[in-house]
GROMACS .gro file of C-alpha atoms in nm:
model
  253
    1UNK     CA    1  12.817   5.402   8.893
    2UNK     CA    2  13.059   5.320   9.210
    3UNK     CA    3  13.177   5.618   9.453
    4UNK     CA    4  13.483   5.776   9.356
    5UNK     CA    5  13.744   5.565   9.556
    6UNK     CA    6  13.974   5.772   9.875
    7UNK     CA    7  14.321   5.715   9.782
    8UNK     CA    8  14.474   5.790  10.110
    9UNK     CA    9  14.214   5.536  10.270
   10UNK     CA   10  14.307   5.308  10.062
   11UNK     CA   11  14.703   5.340  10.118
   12UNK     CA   12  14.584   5.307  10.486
   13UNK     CA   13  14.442   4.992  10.457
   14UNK     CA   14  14.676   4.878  10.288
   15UNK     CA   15  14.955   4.955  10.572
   16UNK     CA   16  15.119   5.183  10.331
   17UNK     CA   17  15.234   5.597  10.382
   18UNK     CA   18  15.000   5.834  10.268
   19UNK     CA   19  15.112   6.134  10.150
   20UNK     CA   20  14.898   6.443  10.169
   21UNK     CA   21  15.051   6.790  10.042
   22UNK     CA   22  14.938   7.139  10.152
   23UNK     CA   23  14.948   7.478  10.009
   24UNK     CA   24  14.739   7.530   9.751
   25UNK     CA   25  14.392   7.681   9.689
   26UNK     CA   26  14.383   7.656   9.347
   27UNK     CA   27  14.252   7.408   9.124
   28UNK     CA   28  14.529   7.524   8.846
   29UNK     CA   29  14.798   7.426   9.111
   30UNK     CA   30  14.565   7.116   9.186
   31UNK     CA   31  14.642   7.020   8.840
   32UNK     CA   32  15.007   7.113   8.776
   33UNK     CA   33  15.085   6.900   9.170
   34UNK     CA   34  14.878   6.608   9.018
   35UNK     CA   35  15.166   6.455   8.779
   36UNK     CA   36  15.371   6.423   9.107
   37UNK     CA   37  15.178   6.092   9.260
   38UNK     CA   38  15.032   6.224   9.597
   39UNK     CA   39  14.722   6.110   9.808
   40UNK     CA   40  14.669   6.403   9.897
   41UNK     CA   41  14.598   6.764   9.842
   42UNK     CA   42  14.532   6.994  10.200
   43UNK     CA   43  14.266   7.251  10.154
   44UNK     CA   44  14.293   7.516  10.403
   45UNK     CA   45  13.978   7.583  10.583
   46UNK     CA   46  14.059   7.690  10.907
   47UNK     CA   47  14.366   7.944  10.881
   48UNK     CA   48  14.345   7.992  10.447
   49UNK     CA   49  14.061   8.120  10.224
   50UNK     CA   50  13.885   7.805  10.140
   51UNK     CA   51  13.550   7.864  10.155
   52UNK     CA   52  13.216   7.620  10.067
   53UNK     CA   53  13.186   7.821   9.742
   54UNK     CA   54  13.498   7.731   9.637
   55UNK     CA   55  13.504   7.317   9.730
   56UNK     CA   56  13.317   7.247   9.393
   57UNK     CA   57  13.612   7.356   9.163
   58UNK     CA   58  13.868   7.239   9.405
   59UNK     CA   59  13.775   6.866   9.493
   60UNK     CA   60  13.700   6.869   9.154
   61UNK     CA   61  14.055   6.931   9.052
   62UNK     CA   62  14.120   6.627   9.314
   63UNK     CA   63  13.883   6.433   9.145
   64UNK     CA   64  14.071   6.456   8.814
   65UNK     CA   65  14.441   6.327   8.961
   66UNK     CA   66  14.231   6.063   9.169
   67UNK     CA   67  14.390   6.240   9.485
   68UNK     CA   68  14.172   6.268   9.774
   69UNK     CA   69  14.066   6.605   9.888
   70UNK     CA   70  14.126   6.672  10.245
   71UNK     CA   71  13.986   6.974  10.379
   72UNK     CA   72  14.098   7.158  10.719
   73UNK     CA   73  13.780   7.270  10.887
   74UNK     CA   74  13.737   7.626  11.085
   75UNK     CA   75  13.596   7.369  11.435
   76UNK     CA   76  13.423   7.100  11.541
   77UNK     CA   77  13.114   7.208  11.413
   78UNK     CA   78  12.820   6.965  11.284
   79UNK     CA   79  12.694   7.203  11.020
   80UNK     CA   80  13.043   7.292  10.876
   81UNK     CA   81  13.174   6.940  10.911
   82UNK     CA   82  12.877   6.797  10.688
   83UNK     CA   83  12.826   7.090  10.449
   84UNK     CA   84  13.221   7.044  10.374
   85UNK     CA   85  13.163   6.691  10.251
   86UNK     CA   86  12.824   6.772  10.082
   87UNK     CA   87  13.057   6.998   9.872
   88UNK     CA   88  13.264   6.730   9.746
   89UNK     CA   89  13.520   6.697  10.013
   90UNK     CA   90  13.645   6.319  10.038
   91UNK     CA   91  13.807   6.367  10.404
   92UNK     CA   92  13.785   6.616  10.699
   93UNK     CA   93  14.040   6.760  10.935
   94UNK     CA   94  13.859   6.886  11.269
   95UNK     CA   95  14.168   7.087  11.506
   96UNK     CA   96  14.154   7.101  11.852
   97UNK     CA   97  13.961   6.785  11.922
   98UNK     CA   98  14.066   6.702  12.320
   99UNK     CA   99  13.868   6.462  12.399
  100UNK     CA  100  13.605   6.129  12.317
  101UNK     CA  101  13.346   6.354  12.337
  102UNK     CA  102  13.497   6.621  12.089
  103UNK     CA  103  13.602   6.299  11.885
  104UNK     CA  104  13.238   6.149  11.885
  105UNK     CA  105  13.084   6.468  11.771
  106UNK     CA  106  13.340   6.430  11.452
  107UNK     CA  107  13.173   6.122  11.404
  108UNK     CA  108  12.826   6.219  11.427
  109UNK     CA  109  12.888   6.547  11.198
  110UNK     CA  110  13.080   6.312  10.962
  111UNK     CA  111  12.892   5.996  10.883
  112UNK     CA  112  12.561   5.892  10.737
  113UNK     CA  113  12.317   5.699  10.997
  114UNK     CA  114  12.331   5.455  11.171
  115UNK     CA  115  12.715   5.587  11.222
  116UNK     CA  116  12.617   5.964  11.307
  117UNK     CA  117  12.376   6.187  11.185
  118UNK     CA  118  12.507   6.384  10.929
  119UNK     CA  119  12.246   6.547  10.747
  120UNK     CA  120  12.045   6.340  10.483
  121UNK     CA  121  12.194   6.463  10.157
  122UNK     CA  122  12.340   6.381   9.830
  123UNK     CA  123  12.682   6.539   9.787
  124UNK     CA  124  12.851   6.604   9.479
  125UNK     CA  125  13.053   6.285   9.531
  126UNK     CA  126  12.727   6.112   9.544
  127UNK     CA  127  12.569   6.198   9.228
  128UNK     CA  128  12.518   5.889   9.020
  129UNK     CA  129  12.600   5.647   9.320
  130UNK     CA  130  12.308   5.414   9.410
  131UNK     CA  131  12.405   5.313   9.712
  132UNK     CA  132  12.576   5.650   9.843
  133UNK     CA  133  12.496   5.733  10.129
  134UNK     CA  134  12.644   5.337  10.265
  135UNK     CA  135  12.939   5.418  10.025
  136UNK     CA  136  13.043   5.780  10.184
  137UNK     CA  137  13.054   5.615  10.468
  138UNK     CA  138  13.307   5.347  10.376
  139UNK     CA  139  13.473   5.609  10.161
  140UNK     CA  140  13.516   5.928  10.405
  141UNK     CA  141  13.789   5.989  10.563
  142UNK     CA  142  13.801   6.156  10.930
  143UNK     CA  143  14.113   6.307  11.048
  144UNK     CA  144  14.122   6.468  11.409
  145UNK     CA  145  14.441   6.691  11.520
  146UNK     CA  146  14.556   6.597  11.820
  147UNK     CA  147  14.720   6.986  11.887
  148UNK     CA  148  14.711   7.043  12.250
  149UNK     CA  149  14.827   6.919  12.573
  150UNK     CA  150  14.464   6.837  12.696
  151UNK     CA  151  14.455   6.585  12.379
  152UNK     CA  152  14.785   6.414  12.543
  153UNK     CA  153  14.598   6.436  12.836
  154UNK     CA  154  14.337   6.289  12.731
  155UNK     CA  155  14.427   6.032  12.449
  156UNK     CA  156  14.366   5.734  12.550
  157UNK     CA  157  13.994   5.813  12.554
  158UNK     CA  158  14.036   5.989  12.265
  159UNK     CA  159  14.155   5.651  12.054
  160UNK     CA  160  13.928   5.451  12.213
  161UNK     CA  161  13.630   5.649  11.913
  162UNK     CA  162  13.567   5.420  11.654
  163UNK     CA  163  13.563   5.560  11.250
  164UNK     CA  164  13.823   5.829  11.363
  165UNK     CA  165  14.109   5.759  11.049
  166UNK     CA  166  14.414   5.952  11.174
  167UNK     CA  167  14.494   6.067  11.497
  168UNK     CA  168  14.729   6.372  11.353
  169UNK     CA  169  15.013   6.492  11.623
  170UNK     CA  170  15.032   6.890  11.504
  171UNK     CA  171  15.360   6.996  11.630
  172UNK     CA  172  15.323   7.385  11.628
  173UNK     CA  173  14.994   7.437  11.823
  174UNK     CA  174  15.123   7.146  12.076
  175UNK     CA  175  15.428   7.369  12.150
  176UNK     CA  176  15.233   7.710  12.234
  177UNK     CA  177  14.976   7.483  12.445
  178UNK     CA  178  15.293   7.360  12.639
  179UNK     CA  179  15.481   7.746  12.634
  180UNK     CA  180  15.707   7.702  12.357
  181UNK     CA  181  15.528   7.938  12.133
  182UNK     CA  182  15.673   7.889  11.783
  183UNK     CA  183  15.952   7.667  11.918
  184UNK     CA  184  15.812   7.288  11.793
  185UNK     CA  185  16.160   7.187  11.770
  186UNK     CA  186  16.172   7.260  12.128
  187UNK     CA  187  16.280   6.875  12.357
  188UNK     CA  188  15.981   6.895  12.521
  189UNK     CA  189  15.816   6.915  12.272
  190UNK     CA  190  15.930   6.680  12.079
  191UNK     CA  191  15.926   6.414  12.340
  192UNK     CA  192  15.536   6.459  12.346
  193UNK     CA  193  15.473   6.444  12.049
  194UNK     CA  194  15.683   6.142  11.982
  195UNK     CA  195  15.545   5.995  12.254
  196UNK     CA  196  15.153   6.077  12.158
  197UNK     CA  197  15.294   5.867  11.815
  198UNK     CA  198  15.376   5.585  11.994
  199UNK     CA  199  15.047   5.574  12.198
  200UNK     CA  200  14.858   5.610  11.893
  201UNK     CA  201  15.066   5.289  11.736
  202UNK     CA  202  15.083   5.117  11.985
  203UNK     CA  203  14.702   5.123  12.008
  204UNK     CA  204  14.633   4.989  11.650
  205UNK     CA  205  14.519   5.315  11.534
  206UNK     CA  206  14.681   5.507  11.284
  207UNK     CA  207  14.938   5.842  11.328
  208UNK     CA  208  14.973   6.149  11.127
  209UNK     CA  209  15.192   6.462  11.151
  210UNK     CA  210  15.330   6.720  10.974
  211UNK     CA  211  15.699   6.637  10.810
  212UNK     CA  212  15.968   6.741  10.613
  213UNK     CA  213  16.223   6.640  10.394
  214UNK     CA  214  16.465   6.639  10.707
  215UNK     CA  215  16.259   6.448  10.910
  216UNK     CA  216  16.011   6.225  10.739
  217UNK     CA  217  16.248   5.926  10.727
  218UNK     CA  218  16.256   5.941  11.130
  219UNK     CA  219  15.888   5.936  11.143
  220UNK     CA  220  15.803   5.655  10.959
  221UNK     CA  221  16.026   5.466  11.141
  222UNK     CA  222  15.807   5.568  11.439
  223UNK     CA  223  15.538   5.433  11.273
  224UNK     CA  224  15.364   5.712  11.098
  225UNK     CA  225  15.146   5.646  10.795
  226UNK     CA  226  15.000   5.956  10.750
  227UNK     CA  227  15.216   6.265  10.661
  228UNK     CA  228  15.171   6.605  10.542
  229UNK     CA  229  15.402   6.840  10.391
  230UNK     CA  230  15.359   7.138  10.269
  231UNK     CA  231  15.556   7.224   9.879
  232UNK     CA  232  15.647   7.581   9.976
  233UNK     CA  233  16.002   7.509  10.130
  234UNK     CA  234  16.054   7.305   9.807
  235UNK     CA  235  15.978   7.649   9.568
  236UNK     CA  236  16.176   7.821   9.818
  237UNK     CA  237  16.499   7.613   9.811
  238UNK     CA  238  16.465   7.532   9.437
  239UNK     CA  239  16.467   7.899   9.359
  240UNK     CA  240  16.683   8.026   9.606
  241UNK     CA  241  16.966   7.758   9.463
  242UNK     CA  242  16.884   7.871   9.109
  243UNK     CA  243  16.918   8.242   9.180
  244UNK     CA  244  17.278   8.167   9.407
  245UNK     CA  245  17.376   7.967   9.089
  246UNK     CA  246  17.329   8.228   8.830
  247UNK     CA  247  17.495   8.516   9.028
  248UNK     CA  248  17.756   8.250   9.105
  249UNK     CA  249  17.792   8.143   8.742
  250UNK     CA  250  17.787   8.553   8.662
  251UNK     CA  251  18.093   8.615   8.888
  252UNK     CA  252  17.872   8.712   9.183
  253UNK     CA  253  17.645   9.046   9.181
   0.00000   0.00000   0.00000
C-alpha cells in the first residue's frame, strides 16, 4: 500500500495554483466542500477549535475528497507540530516564524530523520505504508507564515531553509506588526507584502497568501501559487443577494 498522495504538493510541483479553502471544522462540511475541486481544506488550530481529538474524523473527511488537510498550528512547537501530523494531518501551518532558526525548528518538528527529528511514530496516514516514514517525508507539506515585520526583516535567511513548502505572506497580522491594526488594505502594507512576494519568487521558492475573489487574479500574476480563501464571504453574498431578491421580487418589505 503507497502513502496517500498531497494534492497541493503535487499542484506545486507541477507549477500549478493550489487552492486551499478555510472555514470549516466539520467533517460534514468537509464532505459537502469536496464536490467543488479544491487542494485544500484549512483546519483551524491556532485561533478555531480544532483540537488533536478531533484530526482523526477531520483529515479523514480530507482523505475521502483526496484534498489535503492543512492544519494551522497554536506555535512553533516540536510536540504540537509532530503530534498534528501523527493525527493524520498531511501539511502544517506554523505562524509567526521570523527567522532561519524559527524556520529550522519547523523542519526538525516536521520531518522524519535524517531531515529532523520528529518523533519515531506511525501516524494514521502511515498505517499500511511500508516504507512510511521515507514517504511522509516526501509527502508532508510545511507551510510557514511569514506575518510580521521581523519575517520581512529577516527573509532572506528565512528562504534560504530547505523542505520549507510555502513561504505564506499573512496580510492581517503584517499590518498590526507595522501599526495598521485591522487596516491590511492599508499602502504600506500592501507594498510589503507585495514586495515579501516578489522576494520569495524571485528566490525560486514558492508564495502563499490569503485572497479573494477581488484580488486573486492580481496575485497570481505576482507569482503566487499558493492561495487561501476562506467560503464565508461566498455564503454571505449568496444569501444576502437571495434575501434582497425576494423582498425585491415581493415589492420590497
Amino acid at each position: 500500500m503507497s502513502i496517500r498522495p498531497n494534492k497541493v504538493k503535487q499542484r506545486l510541483a507541477a507549477g500549478q495554483v493550489a487552492t486551499i479553502l478555510s472555514g470549516t471544522n466539520d467533517p460534514d462540511l468537509i464532505d459537502q466542500l469536496g464536490p467543488l475541486g479544491a487542494d485544500g481544506i484549512w483546519l483551524e488550530g491556532e485561533h478555531g477549535g480544532v483540537d488533536f481529538a478531533d484530526l482523526g474524523n477531520l483529515t479523514r473527511a480530507c482523505d475521502l475528497w483526496g484534498v489535503t488537510s492543512v492544519v494551522r498550528v497554536m506555535d512553533n512547537d516540536y510536540a504540537t507540530i509532530y503530534r498534528t501530523l501523527d493525527r493524520g494531518a498531511q501539511g502544517i501551518v506554523v505562524p509567526h516564524v521570523n527567522t532561519g532558526a524559527e524556520a529550522r525548528a519547523v523542519v526538525e518538528a516536521a520531518k522524519f530523520a535524517p531531515l529532523g527529528k520528529r518523533g519515531m511514530f506511525t501516524s494514521r496516514q502511515g498505517f499500511g505504508v511500508g516504507d512510511y516514514l521515507k514517504t511522509a517525508n516526501d509527502q508532508s507539506l510545511l507551510i510557514v507564515l511569514i506575518e510580521d515585520i521581523a519575517a520581512v526583516n529577516n527573509l532572506d535567511e528565512i528562504l534560504r531553509v530547505d523542505h520549507i513548502d510555502v513561504f505564506f505572506v499573512a496580510p492581517n497580522d503584517m499590518a498590526t506588526s507595522m501599526g495598521h491594526i485591522g487596516n491590511m488594505g492599508h499602502p504600506d502594507v500592501q507594498k510589503t507584502v507585495d514586495g515579501a512576494i516578489a522576494r520569495i519568487v524571485q528566490a525560486g521558492r514558492t508564495a502563499g497568501t490569503l485572497v479573494s475573489s477581488a484580488n486573486v487574479e492580481d496575485y497570481t500574476r505576482q507569482g503566487v501559487r499558493c492561495i487561501m480563501t476562506s467560503f464565508f464571504p461566498w455564503i454571505q453574498t449568496g444569501a444576502k443577494d437571495l434575501i434582497d431578491r425576494a423582498a425585491a421580487g415581493a415589492g420590497g418589505r
